[in-house]
mmCIF file of C-alpha atoms in Angstrom:
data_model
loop_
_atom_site.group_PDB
_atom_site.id
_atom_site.type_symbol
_atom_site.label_atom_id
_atom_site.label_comp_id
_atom_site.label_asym_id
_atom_site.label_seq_id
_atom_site.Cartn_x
_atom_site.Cartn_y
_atom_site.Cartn_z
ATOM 1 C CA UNK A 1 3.991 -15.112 4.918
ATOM 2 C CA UNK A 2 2.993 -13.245 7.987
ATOM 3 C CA UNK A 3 1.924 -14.920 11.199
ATOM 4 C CA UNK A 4 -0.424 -12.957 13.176
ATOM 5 C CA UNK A 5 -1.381 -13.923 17.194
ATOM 6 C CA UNK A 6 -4.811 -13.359 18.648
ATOM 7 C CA UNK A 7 -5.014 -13.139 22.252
ATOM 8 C CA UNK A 8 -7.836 -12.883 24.090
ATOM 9 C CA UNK A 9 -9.783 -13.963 27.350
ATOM 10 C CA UNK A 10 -13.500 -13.700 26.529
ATOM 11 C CA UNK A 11 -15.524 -12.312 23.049
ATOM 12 C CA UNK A 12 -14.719 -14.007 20.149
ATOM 13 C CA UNK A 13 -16.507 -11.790 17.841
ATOM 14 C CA UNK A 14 -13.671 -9.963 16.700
ATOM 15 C CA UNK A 15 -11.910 -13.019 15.264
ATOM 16 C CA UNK A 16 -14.389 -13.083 12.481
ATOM 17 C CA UNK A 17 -13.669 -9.474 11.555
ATOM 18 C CA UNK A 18 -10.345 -10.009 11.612
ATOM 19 C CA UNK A 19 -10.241 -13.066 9.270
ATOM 20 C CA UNK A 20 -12.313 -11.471 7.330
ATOM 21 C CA UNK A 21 -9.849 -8.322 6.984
ATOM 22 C CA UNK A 22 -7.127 -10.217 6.208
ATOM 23 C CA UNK A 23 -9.350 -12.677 3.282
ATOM 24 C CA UNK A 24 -6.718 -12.835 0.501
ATOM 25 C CA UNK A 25 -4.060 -11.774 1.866
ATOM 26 C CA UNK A 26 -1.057 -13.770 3.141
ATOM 27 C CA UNK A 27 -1.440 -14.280 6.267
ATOM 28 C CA UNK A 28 -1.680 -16.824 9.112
ATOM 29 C CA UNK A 29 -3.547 -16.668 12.711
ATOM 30 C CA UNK A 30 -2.628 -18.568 16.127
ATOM 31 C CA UNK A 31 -5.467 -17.724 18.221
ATOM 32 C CA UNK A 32 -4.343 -17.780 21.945
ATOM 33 C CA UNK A 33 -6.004 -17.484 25.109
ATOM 34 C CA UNK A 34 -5.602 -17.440 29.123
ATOM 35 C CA UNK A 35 -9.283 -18.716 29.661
ATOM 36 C CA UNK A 36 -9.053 -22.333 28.042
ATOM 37 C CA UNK A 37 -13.492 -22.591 27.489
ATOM 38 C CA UNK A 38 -13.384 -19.134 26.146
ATOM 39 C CA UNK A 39 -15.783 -17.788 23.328
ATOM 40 C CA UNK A 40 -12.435 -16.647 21.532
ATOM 41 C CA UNK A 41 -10.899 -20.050 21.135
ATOM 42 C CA UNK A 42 -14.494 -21.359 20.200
ATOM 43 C CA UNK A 43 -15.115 -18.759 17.527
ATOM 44 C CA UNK A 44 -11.420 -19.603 15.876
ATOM 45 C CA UNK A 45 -11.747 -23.104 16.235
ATOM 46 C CA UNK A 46 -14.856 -22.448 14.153
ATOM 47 C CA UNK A 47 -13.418 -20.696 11.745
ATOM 48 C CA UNK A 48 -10.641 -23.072 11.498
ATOM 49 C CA UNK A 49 -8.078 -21.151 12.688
ATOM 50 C CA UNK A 50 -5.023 -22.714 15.103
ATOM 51 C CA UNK A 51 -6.269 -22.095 18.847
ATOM 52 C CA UNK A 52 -3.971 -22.870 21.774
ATOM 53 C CA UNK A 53 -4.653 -22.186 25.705
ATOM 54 C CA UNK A 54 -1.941 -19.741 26.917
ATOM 55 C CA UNK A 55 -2.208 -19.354 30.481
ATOM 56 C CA UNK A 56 -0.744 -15.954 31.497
ATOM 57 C CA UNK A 57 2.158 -17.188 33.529
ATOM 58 C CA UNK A 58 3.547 -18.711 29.881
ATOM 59 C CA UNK A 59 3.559 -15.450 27.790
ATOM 60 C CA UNK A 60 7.061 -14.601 28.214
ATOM 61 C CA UNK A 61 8.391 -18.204 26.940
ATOM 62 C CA UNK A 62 6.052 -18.236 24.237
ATOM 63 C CA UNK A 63 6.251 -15.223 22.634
ATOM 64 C CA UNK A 64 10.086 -15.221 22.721
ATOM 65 C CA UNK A 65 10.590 -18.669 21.417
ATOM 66 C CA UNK A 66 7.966 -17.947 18.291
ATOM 67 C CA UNK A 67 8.043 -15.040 15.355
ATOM 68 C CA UNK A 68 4.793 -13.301 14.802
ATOM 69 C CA UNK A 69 4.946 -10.308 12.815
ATOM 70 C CA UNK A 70 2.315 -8.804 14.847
ATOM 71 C CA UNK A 71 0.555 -10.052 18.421
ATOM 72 C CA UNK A 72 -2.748 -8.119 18.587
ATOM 73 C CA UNK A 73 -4.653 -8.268 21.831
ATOM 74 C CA UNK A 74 -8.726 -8.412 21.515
ATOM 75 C CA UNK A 75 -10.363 -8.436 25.184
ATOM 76 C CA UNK A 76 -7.511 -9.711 26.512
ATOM 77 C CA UNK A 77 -7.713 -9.227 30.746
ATOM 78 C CA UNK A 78 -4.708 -9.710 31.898
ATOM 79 C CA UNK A 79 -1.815 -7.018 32.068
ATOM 80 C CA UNK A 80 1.265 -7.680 30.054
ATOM 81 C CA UNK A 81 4.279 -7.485 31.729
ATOM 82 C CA UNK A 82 7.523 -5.453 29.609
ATOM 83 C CA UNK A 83 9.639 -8.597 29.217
ATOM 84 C CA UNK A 84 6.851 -10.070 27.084
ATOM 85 C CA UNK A 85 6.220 -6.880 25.119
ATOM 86 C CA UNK A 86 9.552 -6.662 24.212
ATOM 87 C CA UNK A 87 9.559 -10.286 22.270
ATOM 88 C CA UNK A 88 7.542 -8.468 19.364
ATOM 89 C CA UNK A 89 5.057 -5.539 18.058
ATOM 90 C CA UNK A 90 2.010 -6.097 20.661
ATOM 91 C CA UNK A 91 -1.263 -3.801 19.669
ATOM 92 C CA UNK A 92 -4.363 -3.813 21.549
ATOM 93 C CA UNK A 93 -8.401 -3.214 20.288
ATOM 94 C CA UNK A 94 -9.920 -1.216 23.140
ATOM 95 C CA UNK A 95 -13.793 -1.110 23.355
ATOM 96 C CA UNK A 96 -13.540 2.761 23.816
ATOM 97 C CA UNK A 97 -11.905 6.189 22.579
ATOM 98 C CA UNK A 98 -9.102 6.269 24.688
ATOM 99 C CA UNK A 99 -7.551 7.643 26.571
ATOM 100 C CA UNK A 100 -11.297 7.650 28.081
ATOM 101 C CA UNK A 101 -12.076 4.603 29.849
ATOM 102 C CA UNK A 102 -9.108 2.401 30.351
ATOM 103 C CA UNK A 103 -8.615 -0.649 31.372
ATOM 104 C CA UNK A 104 -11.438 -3.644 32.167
ATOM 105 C CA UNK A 105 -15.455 -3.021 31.463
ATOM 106 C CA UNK A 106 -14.970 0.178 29.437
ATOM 107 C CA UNK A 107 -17.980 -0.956 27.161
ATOM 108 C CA UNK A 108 -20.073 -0.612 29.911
ATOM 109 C CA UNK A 109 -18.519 2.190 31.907
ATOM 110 C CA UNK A 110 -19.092 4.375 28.560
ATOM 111 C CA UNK A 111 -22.112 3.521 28.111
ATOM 112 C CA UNK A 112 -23.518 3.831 31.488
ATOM 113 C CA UNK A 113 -21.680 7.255 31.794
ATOM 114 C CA UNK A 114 -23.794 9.213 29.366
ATOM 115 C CA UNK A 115 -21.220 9.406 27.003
ATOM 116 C CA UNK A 116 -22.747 10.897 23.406
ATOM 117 C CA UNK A 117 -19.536 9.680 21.339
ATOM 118 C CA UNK A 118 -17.459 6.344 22.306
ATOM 119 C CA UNK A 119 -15.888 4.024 20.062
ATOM 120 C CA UNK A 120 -13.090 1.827 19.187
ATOM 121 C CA UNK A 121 -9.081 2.331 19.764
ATOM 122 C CA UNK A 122 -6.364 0.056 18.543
ATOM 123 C CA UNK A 123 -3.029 1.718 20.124
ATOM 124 C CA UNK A 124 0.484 -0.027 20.888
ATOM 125 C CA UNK A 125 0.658 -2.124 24.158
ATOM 126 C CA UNK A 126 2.526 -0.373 26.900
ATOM 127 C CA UNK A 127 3.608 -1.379 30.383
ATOM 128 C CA UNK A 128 1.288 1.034 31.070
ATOM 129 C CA UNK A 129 -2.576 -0.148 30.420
ATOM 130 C CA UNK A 130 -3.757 1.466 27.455
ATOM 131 C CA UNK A 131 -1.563 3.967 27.495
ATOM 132 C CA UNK A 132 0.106 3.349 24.741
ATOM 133 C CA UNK A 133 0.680 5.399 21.378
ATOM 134 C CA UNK A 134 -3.065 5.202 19.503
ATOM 135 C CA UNK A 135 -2.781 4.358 16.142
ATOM 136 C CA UNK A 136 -6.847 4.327 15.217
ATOM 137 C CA UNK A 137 -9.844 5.173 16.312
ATOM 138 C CA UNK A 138 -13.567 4.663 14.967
ATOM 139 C CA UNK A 139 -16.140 6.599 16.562
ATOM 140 C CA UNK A 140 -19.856 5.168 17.741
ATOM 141 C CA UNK A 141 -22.243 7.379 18.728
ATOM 142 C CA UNK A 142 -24.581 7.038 21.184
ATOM 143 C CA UNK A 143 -28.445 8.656 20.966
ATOM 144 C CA UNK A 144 -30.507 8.779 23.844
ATOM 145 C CA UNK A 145 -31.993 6.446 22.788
ATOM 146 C CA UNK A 146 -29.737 3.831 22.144
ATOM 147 C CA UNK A 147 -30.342 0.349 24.045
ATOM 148 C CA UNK A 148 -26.979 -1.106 24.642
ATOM 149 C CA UNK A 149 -27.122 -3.890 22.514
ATOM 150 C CA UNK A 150 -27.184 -1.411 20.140
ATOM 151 C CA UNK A 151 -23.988 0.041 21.189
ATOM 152 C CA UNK A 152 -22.636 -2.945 21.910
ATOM 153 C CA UNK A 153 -23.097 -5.033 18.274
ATOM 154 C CA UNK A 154 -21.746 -1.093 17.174
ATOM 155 C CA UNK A 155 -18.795 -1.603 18.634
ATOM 156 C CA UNK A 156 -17.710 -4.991 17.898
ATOM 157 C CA UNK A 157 -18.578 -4.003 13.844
ATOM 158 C CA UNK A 158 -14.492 -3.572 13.990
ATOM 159 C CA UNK A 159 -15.033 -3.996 10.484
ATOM 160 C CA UNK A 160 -15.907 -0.387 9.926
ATOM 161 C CA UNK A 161 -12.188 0.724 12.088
ATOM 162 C CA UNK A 162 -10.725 -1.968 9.510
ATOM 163 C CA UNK A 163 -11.955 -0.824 6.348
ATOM 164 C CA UNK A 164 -10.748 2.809 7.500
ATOM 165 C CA UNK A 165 -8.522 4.140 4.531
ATOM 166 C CA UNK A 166 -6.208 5.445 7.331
ATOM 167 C CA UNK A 167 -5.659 2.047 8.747
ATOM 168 C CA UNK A 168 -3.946 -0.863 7.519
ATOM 169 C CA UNK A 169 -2.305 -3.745 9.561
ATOM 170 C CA UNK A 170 0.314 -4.687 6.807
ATOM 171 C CA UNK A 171 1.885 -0.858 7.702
ATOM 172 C CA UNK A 172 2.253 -2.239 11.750
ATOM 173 C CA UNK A 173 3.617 -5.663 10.458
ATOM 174 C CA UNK A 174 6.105 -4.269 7.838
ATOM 175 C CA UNK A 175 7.173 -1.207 10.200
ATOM 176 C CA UNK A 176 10.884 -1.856 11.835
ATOM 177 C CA UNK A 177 9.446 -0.744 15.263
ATOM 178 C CA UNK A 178 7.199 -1.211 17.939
ATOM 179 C CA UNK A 179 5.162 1.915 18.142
ATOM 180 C CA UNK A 180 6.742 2.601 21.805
ATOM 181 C CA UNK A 181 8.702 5.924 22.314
ATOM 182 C CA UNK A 182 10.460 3.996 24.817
ATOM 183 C CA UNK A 183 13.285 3.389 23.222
ATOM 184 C CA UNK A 184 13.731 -1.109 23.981
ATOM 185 C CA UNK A 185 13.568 -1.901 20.612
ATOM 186 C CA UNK A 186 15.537 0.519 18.891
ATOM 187 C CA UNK A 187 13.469 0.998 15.948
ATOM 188 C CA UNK A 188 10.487 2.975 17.021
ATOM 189 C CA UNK A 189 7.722 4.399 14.864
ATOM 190 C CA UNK A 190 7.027 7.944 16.364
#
């Protein structure tokens, strides 16, 4: 059985579509968090799922003393720091095409930049924030006029990035590396 970790700081609606993904299939979640009243935990707790507050300071202690076969970050706002990201495969879902837009608000930034195209990136976690390799993307276009709750319910359809023949999570759990051409784990995916 896989284990899969959740960790975020805010939005929960990407649990569901996650859960939902993974219907059938054997797999567990741990939903974690560094914001203890967050809509995350709520929205697992919900749906049943194990929720724990993680506050940031912790990461390195618990991710090395527990085996997750994949730690995926969904509007997670703090920066992880290499020692943690070495304890497993760490993936982030980025509310934009990267590499436009990194880091905090990008959502927003997009929008309010008069971008026609943005979207949705999952990409390995890197020292260096959202740097790291991309490994999807699913566009969302943007008319002129769009409101941005429009956008915005758009891009947290992650179910559309999911159902993507190109990508499947069970590749990044079953793969012997960590996505990183940096050469810590030894068994990179390039």
């Amino acid at each position: 059985m896989d284990k899969v970790a959740l960790l975020g700081s805010a939005d929960g609606r990407i649990v569901k579509a996650l859960v939902k993904y993974f219907e059938g299939k054997d797999v567990t979640f741990v939903c974690l968090s560094d914001n203890e009243h967050s809509d995350f935990l709520e929205k697992a707790n919900e749906l049943g799922i194990e929720v724990k507050y993680l506050p940031h300071e912790k990461n390195f202690e618990y991710f090395s003393s527990h085996d997750f076969s994949l730690v995926a970050l969904c509007d997670y706002r703090q920066h992880v720091q290499d020692d943690v990201l070495k304890t497993g495969k760490f993936i982030s879902i980025h509310a934009s095409l990267l590499p436009s837009f990194k880091g905090p608000d990008a959502m927003h930034r997009a929008f309010n930049s008069g971008v026609k195209v943005s979207g949705v990136t999952v990409h390995w976690v890197t020292e260096d924030v959202d740097g790291g390799k991309i490994i999807a993307q699913y566009p969302v276009l943007i008319g002129n006029l769009t409101h941005f709750d429009e956008y915005e319910a758009e891009i947290y359809a992650v179910e559309k990035l999911l159902k993507d023949e190109v990508f499947d999570f069970s590749d990044l759990m079953n793969s012997g590396g960590c996505g990183n051409s940096c050469g810590g784990c030894g068994g990179c995916a390039k």
